[in-house]
mmCIF file of C-alpha atoms and ligand atoms in Angstrom:
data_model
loop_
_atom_site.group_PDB
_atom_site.id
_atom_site.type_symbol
_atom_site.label_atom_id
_atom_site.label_comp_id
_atom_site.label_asym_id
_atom_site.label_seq_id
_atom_site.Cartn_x
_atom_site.Cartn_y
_atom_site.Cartn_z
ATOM 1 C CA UNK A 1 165.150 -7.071 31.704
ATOM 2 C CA UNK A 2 163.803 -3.622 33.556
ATOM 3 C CA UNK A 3 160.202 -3.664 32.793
ATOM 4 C CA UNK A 4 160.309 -0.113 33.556
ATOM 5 C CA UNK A 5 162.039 0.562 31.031
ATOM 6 C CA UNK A 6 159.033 0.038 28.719
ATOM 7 C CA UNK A 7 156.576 1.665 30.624
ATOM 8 C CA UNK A 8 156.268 5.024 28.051
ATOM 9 C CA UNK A 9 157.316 3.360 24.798
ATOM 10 C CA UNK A 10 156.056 3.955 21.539
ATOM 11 C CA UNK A 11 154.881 0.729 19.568
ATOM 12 C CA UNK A 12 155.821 1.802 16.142
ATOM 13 C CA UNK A 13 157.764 -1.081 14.320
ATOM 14 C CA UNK A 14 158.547 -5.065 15.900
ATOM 15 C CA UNK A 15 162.312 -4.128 15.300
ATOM 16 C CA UNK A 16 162.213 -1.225 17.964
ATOM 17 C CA UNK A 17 162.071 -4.243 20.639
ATOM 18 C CA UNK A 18 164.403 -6.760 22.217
ATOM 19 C CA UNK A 19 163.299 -9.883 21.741
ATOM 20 C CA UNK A 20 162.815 -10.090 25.563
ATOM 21 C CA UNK A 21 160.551 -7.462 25.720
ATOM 22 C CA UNK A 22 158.516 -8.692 22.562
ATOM 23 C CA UNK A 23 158.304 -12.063 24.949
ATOM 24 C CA UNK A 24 157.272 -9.656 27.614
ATOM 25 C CA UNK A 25 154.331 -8.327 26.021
ATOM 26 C CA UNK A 26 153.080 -11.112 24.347
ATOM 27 C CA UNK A 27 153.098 -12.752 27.810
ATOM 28 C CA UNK A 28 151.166 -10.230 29.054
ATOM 29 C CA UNK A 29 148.831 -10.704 26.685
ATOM 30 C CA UNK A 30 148.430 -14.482 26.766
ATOM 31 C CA UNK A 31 148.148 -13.627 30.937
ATOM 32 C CA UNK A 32 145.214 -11.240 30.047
ATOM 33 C CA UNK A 33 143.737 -13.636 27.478
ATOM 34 C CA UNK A 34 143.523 -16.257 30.397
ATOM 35 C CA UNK A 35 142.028 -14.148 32.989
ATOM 36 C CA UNK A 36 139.541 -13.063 30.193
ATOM 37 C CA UNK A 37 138.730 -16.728 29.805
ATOM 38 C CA UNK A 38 138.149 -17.417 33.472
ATOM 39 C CA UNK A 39 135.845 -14.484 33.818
ATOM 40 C CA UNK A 40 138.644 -12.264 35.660
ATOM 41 C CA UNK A 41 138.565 -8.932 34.555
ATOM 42 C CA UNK A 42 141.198 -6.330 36.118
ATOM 43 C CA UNK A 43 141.081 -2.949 35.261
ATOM 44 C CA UNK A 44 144.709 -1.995 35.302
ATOM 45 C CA UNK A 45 144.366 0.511 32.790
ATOM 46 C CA UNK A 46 141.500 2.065 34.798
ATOM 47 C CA UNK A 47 140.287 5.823 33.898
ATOM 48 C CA UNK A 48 143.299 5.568 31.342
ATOM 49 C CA UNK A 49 141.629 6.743 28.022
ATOM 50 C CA UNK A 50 143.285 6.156 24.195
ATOM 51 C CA UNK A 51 143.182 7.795 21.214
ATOM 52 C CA UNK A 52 142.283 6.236 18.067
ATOM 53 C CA UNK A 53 143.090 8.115 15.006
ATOM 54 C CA UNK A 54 142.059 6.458 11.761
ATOM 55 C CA UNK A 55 142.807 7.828 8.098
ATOM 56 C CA UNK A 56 141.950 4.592 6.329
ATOM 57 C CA UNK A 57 138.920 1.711 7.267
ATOM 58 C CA UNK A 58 138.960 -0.857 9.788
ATOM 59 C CA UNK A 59 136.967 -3.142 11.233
ATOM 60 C CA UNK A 60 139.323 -5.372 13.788
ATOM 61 C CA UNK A 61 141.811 -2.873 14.623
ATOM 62 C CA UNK A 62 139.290 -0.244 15.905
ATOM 63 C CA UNK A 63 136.868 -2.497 17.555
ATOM 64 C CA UNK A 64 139.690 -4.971 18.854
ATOM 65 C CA UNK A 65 141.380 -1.521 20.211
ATOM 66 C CA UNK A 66 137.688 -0.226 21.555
ATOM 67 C CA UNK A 67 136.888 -3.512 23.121
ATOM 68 C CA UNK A 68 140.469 -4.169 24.455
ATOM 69 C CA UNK A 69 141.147 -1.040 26.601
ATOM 70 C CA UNK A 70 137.363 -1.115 28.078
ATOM 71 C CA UNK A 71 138.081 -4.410 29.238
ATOM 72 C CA UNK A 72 140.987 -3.038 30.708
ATOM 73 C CA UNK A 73 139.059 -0.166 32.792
ATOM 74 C CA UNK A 74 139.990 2.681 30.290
ATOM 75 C CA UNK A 75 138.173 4.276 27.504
ATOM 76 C CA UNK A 76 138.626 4.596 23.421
ATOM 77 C CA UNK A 77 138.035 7.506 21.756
ATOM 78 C CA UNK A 78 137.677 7.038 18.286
ATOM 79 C CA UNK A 79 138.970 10.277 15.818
ATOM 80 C CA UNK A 80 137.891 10.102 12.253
ATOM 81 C CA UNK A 81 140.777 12.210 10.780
ATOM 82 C CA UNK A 82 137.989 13.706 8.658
ATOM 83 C CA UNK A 83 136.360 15.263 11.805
ATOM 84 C CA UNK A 84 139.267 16.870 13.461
ATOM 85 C CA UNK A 85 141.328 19.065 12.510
ATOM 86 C CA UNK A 86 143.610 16.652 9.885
ATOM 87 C CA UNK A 87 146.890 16.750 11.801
ATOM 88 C CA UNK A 88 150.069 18.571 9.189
ATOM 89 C CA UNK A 89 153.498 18.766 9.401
ATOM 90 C CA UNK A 90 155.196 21.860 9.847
ATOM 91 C CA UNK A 91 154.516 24.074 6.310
ATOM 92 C CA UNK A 92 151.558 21.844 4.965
ATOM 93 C CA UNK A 93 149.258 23.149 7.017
ATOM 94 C CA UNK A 94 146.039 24.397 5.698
ATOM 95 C CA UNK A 95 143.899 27.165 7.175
ATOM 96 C CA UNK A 96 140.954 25.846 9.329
ATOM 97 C CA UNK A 97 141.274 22.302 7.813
ATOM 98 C CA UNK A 98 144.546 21.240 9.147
ATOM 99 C CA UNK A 99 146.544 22.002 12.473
ATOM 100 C CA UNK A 100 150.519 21.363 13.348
ATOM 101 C CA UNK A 101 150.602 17.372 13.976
ATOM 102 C CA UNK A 102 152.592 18.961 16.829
ATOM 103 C CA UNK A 103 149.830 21.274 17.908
ATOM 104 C CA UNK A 104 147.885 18.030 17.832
ATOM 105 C CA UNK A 105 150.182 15.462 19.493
ATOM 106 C CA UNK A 106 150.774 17.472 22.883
ATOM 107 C CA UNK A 107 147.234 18.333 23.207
ATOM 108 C CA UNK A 108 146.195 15.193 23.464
ATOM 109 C CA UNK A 109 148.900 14.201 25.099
ATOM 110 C CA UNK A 110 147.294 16.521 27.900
ATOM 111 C CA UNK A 111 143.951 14.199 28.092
ATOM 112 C CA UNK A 112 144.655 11.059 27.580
ATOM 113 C CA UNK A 113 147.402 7.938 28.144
ATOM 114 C CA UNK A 114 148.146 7.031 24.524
ATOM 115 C CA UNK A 115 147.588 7.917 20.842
ATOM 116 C CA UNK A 116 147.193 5.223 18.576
ATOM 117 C CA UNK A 117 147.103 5.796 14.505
ATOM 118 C CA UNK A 118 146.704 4.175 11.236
ATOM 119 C CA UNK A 119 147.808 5.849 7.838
ATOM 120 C CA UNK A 120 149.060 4.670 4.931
ATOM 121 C CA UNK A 121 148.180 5.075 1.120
ATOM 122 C CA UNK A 122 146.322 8.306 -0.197
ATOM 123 C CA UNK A 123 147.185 10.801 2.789
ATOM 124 C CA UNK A 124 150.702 10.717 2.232
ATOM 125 C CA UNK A 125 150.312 10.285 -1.675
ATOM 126 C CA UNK A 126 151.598 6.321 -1.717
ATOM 127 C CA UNK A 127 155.089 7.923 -1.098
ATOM 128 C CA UNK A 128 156.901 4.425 0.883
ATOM 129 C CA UNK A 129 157.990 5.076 4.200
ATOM 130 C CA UNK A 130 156.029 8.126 4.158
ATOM 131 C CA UNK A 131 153.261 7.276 6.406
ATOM 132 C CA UNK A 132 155.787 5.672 8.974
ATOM 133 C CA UNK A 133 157.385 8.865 8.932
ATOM 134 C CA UNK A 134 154.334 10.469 9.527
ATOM 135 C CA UNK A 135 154.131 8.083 12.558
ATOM 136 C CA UNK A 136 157.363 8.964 13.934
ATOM 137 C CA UNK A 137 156.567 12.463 13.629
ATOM 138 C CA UNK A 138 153.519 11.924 16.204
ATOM 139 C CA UNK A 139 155.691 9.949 18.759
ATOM 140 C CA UNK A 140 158.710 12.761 18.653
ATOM 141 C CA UNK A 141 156.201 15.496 19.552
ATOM 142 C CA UNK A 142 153.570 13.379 21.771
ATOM 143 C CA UNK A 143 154.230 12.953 25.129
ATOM 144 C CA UNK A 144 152.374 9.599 25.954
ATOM 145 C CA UNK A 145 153.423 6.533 23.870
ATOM 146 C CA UNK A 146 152.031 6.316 20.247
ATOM 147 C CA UNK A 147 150.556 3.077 18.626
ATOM 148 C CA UNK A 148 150.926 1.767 15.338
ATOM 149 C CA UNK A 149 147.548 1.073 14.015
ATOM 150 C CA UNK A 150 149.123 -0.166 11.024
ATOM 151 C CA UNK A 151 151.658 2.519 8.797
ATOM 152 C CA UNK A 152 152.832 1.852 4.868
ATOM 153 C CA UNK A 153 155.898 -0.132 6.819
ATOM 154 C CA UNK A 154 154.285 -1.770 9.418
ATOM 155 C CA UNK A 155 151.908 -3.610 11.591
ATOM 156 C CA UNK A 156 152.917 -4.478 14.533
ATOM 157 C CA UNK A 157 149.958 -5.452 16.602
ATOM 158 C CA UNK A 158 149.084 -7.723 13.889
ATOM 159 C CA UNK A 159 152.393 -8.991 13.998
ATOM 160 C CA UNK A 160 152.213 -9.454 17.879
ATOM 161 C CA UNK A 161 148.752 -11.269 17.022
ATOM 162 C CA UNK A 162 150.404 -13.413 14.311
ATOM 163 C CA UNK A 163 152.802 -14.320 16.966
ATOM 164 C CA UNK A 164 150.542 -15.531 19.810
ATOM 165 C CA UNK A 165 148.190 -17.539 17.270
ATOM 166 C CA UNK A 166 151.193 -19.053 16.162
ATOM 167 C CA UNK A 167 152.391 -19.896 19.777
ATOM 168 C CA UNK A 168 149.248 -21.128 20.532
ATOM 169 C CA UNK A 169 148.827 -23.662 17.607
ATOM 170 C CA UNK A 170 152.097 -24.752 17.253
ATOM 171 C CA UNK A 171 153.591 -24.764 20.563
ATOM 172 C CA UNK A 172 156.929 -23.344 19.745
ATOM 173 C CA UNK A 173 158.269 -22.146 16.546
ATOM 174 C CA UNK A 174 161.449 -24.033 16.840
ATOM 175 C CA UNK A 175 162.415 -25.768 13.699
ATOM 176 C CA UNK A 176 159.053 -24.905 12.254
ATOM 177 C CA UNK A 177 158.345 -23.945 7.979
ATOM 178 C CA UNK A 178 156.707 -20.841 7.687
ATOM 179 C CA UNK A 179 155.855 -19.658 4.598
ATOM 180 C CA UNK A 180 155.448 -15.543 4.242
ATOM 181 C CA UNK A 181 153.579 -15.973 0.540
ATOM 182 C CA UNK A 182 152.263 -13.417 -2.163
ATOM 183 C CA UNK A 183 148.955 -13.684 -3.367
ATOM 184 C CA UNK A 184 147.489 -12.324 -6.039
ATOM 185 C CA UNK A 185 144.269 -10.262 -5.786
ATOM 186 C CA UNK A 186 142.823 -7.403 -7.854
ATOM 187 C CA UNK A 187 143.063 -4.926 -4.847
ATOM 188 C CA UNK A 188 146.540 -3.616 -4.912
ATOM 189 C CA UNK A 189 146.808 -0.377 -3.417
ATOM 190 C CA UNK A 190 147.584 -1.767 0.000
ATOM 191 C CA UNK A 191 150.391 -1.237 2.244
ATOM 192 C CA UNK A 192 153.730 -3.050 3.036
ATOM 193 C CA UNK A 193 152.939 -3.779 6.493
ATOM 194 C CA UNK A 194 151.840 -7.288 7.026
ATOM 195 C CA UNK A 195 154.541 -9.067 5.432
ATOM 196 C CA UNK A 196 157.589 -7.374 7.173
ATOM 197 C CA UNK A 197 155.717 -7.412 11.016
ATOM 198 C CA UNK A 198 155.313 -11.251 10.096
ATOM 199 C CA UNK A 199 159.149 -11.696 8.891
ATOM 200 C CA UNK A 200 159.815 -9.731 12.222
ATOM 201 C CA UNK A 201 158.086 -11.803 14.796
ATOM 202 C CA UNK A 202 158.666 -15.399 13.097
ATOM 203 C CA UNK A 203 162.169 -14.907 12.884
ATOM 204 C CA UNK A 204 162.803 -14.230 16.447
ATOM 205 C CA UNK A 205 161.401 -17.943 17.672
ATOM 206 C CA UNK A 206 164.163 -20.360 15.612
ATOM 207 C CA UNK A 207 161.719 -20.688 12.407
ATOM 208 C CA UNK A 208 162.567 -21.756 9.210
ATOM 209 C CA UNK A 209 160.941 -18.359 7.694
ATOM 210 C CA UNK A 210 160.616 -18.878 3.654
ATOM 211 C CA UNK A 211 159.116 -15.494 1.813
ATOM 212 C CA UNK A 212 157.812 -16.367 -1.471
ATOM 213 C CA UNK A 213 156.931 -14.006 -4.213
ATOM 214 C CA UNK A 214 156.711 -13.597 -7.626
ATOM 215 C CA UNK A 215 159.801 -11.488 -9.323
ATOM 216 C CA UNK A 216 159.116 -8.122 -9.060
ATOM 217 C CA UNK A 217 157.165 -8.058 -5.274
ATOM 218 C CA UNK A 218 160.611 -7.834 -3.336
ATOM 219 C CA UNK A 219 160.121 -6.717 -0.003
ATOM 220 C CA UNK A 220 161.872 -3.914 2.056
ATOM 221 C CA UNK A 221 165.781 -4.814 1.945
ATOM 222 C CA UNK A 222 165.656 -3.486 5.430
ATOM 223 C CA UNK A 223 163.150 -5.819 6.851
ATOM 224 C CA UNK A 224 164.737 -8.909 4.949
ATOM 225 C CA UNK A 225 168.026 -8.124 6.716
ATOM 226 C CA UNK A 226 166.568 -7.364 9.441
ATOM 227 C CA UNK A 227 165.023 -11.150 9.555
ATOM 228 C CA UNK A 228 168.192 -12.515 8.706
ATOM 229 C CA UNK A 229 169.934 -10.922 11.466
ATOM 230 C CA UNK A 230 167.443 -12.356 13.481
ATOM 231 C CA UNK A 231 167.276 -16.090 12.216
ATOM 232 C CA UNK A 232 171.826 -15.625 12.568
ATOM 233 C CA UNK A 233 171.513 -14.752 16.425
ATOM 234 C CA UNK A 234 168.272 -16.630 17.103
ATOM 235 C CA UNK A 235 168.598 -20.054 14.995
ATOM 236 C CA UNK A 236 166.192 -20.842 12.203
ATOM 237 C CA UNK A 237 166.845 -19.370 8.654
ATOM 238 C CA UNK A 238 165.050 -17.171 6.173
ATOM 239 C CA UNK A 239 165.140 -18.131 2.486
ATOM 240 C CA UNK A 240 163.314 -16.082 -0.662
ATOM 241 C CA UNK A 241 161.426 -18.367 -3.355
ATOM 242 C CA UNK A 242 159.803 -17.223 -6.445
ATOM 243 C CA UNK A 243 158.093 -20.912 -6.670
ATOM 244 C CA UNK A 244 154.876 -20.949 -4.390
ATOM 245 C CA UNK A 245 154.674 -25.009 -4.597
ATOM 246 C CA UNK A 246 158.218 -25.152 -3.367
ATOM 247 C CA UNK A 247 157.440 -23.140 -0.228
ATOM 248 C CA UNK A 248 154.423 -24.431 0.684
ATOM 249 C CA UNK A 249 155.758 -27.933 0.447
ATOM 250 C CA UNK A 250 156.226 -29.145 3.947
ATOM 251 C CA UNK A 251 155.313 -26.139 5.559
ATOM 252 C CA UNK A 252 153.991 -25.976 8.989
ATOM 253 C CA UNK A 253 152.296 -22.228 8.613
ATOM 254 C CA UNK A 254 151.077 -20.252 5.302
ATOM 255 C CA UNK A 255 150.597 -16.915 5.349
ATOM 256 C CA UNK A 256 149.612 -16.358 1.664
ATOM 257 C CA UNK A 257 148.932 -12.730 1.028
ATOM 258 C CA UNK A 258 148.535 -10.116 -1.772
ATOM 259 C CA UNK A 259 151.165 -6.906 -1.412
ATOM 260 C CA UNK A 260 152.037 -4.891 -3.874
ATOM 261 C CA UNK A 261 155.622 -3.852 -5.377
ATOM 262 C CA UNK A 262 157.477 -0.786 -3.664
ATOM 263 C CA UNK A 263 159.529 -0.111 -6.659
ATOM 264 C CA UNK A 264 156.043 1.418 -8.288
ATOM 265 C CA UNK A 265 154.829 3.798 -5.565
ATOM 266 C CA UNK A 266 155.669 7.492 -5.602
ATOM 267 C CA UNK A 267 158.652 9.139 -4.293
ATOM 268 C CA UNK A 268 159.092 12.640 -4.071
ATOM 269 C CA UNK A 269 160.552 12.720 -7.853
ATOM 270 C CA UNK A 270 157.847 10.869 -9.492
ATOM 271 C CA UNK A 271 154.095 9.722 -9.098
ATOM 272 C CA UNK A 272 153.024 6.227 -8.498
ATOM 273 C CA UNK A 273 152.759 3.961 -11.657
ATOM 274 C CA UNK A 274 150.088 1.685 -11.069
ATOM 275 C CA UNK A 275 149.578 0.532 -15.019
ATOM 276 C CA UNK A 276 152.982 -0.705 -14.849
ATOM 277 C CA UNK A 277 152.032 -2.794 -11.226
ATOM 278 C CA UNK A 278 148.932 -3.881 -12.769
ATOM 279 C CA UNK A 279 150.469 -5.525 -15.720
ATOM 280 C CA UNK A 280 152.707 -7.000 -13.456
ATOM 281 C CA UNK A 281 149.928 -8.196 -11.285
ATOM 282 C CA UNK A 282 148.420 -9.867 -13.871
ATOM 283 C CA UNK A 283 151.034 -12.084 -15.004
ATOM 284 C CA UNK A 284 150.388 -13.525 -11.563
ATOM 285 C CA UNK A 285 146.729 -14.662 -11.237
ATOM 286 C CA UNK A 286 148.211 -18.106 -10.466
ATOM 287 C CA UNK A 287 149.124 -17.373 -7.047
ATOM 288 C CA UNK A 288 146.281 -18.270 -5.021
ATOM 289 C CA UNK A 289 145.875 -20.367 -1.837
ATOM 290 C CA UNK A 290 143.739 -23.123 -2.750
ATOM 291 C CA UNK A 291 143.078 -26.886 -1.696
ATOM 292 C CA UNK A 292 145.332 -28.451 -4.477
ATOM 293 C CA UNK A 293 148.484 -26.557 -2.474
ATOM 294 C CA UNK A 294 147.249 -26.923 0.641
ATOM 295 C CA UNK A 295 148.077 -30.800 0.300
ATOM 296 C CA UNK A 296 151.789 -30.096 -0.294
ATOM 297 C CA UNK A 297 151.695 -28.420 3.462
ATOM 298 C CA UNK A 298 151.971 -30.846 6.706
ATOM 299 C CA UNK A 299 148.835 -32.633 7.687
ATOM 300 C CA UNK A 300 148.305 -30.097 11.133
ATOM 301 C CA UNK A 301 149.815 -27.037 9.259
ATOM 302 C CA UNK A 302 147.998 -23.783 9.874
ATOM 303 C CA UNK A 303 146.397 -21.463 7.185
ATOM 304 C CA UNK A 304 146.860 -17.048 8.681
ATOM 305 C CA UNK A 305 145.623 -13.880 6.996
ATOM 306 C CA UNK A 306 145.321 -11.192 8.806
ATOM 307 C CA UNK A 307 141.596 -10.131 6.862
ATOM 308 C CA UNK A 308 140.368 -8.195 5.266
ATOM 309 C CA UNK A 309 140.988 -11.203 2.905
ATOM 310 C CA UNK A 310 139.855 -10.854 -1.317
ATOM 311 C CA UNK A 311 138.294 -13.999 -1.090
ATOM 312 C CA UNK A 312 138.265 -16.226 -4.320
ATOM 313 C CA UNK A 313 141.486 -14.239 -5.732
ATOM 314 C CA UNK A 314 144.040 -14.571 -2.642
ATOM 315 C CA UNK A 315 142.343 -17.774 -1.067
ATOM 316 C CA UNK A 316 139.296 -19.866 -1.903
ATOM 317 C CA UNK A 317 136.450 -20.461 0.198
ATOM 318 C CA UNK A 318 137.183 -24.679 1.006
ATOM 319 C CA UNK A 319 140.740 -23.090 2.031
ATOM 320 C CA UNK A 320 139.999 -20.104 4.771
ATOM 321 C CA UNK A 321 137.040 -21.954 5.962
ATOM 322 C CA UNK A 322 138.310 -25.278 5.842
ATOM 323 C CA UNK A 323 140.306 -27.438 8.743
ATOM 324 C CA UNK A 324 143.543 -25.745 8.316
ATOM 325 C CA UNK A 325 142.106 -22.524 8.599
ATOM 326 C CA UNK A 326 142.753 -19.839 12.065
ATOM 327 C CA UNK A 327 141.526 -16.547 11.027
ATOM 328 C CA UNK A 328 139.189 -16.032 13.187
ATOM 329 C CA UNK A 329 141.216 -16.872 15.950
ATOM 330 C CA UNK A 330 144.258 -14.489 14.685
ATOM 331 C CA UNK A 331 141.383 -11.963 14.818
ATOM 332 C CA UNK A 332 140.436 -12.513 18.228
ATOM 333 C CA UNK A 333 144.109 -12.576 19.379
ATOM 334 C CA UNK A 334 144.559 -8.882 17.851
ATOM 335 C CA UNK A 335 142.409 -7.545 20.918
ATOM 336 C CA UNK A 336 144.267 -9.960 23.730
ATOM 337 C CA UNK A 337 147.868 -9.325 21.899
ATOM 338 C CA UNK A 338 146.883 -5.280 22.315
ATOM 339 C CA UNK A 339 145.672 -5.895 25.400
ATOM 340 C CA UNK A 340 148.789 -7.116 26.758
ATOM 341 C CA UNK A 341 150.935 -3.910 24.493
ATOM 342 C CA UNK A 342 149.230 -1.324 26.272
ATOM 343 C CA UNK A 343 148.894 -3.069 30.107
ATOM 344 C CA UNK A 344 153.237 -3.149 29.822
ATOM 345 C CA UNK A 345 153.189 0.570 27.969
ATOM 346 C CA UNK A 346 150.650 2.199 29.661
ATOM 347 C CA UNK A 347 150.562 0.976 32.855
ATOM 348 C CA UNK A 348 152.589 3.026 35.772
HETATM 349 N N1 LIG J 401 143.878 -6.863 10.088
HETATM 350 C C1 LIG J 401 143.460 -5.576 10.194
HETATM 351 O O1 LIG J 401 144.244 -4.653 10.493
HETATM 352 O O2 LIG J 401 142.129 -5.421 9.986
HETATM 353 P P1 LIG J 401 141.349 -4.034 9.836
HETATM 354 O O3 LIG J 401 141.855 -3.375 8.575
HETATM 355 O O4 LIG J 401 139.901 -4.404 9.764
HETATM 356 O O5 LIG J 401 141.646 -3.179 11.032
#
């Protein structure tokens, strides 16, 4: 592989790589990680500065991305989108509150080395796929590579994080159960994104990848074929449950999170209809992560989220902070996993 060839790129989506250059970046990162750990700091990205453009909260993805590129030599500058001129696509701009996401893009394409951005939800009405195109709109008109902070669609640097924890605790992925799992938790207005950049990187590695859900919760036909094609060319295999004991049994990595349905959000015909995903929420409250279904898992298996996790509804206490339990460490590994996106994207 030309590693050339991905100096420039946009991160938007997992399935915009080769699985060669997904290895390539995560190596990076684990490289960078290492030298971290021995106390070697190199400033590759020197006097390189980002752009962080939030519409929705965050507490690891900004400071991860803050932390990461100043370790790096480079700067972060964060933008709340409520302080800038809110970015619009061409005829829904508004006078002196908005400006063309064009307009925008190529301006600060002028000062800086990359834009990164998270939207999803509210800003783009809960329309699916909306925000992503939103994203893709930023990368066609920017002229340094844009970042996916995390879209309705996807989320890839948590993926790439998901990835390296994974490597890290389980040594290879070859042959090994992991279990993609719905939660339940009262919060539902949350994006797609977690569950289809973990499908994306654990089917690359030879995984047995199992996606549980309740009826209803389907996930993006897309990304599910998307796996599959993966799992047929890589090895492994991806299998849909709606039984939560059956996939945790055996498993060798849970990932039990709450997501809500697609087939309720808006589309450009009709508003969302979150009564109808309530009710349908609530016929679930018995999917939760607790220490009863732990025990069905194997004795070393590994407990993700990516957090913000609703504690007590998705997962209980003895569970996230008990043995089986890495979040922190997937946390950490979201600033070395970046680290390693932006040296191979940015750098040159
Ligand atoms: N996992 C994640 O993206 O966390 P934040 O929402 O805090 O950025």
């Amino acid at each position: 592989m030309q590693v050339k060839s991905l100096r420039g790129k946009n991160f938007i989506a997992i399935s915009d790589f080769t699985k060669e250059e997904i290895v390539t970046m995560l190596d990076a990162g684990f490289a960078l990680k290492l030298e971290n750990a021995r106390g070697e700091h190199h400033h590759i990205l020197q006097d390189k500065t980002i752009f962080m453009m939030f519409y929705n909260k965050s507490l690891r993805t900004r400071n991860s991305f803050e932390t990461g590129i100043f370790q790096l030599g480079g700067h972060g500058i964060y933008l709340d989108t409520n302080a800038v001129y809110t970015p619009a696509v061409k005829g829904q701009e508004q006078a002196f509150a908005t400006e063309r996401l064009d307009d925008v893009a190529k301006v600060l394409s002028r000062y800086g080395e990359a834009i990164c951005v998270r939207i999803f939800g509210d800003p783009v009405g809960w329309v699916y796929g909306a925000a992503n195109n939103y994203m893709r709109e930023f990368a066609r008109a920017a002229e340094v590579p844009v970042i996916n902070m995390e879209d309705d669609m996807y989320h890839p640097c948590q993926g790439m994080a998901d990835l390296m924890t994974m490597q890290e605790k389980l040594g290879t992925l070859e042959g090994k159960k992991v279990v993609i799992s719905w939660a339940y938790s009262p919060s539902r207005k949350k994006p797609i994104s977690v569950p289809h950049s973990m499908m994306a990187v654990s089917s690359l590695f030879g995984a047995h990848v199992v996606l549980a859900h309740p009826e209803g919760f389907d996930l993006d036909p897309a990304q599910i074929a998307n796996a599959k094609d993966n799992v047929a060319r890589y090895g492994g295999s991806f299998t849909i449950t709606h039984d939560m004991n059956e996939a945790f049994k055996d498993a060798d990595v849970v990932y039990p999170k709450c997501w809500p349905s697609p087939k309720f959000f808006a589309t450009a015909e009709k508003e969302a209809d979150w009564k109808a995903q309530d009710e349908l929420f609530d016929a679930n409250k018995g999917w939760i992560c607790d220490e009863k279904i732990m025990e069905l898992t194997n004795r070393d298996s590994i407990y993700m989220h990516c957090l913000p996790c609703d504690r007590s509804f998705e997962v209980t206490d003895a569970v996230i902070d008990g043995p089986h339990s890495v979040v922190y460490d997937q946390a950490e590994n979201r600033m070395h996993a970046q680290n390693g996106v932006m040296a191979v994207l940015m750098n040159g």
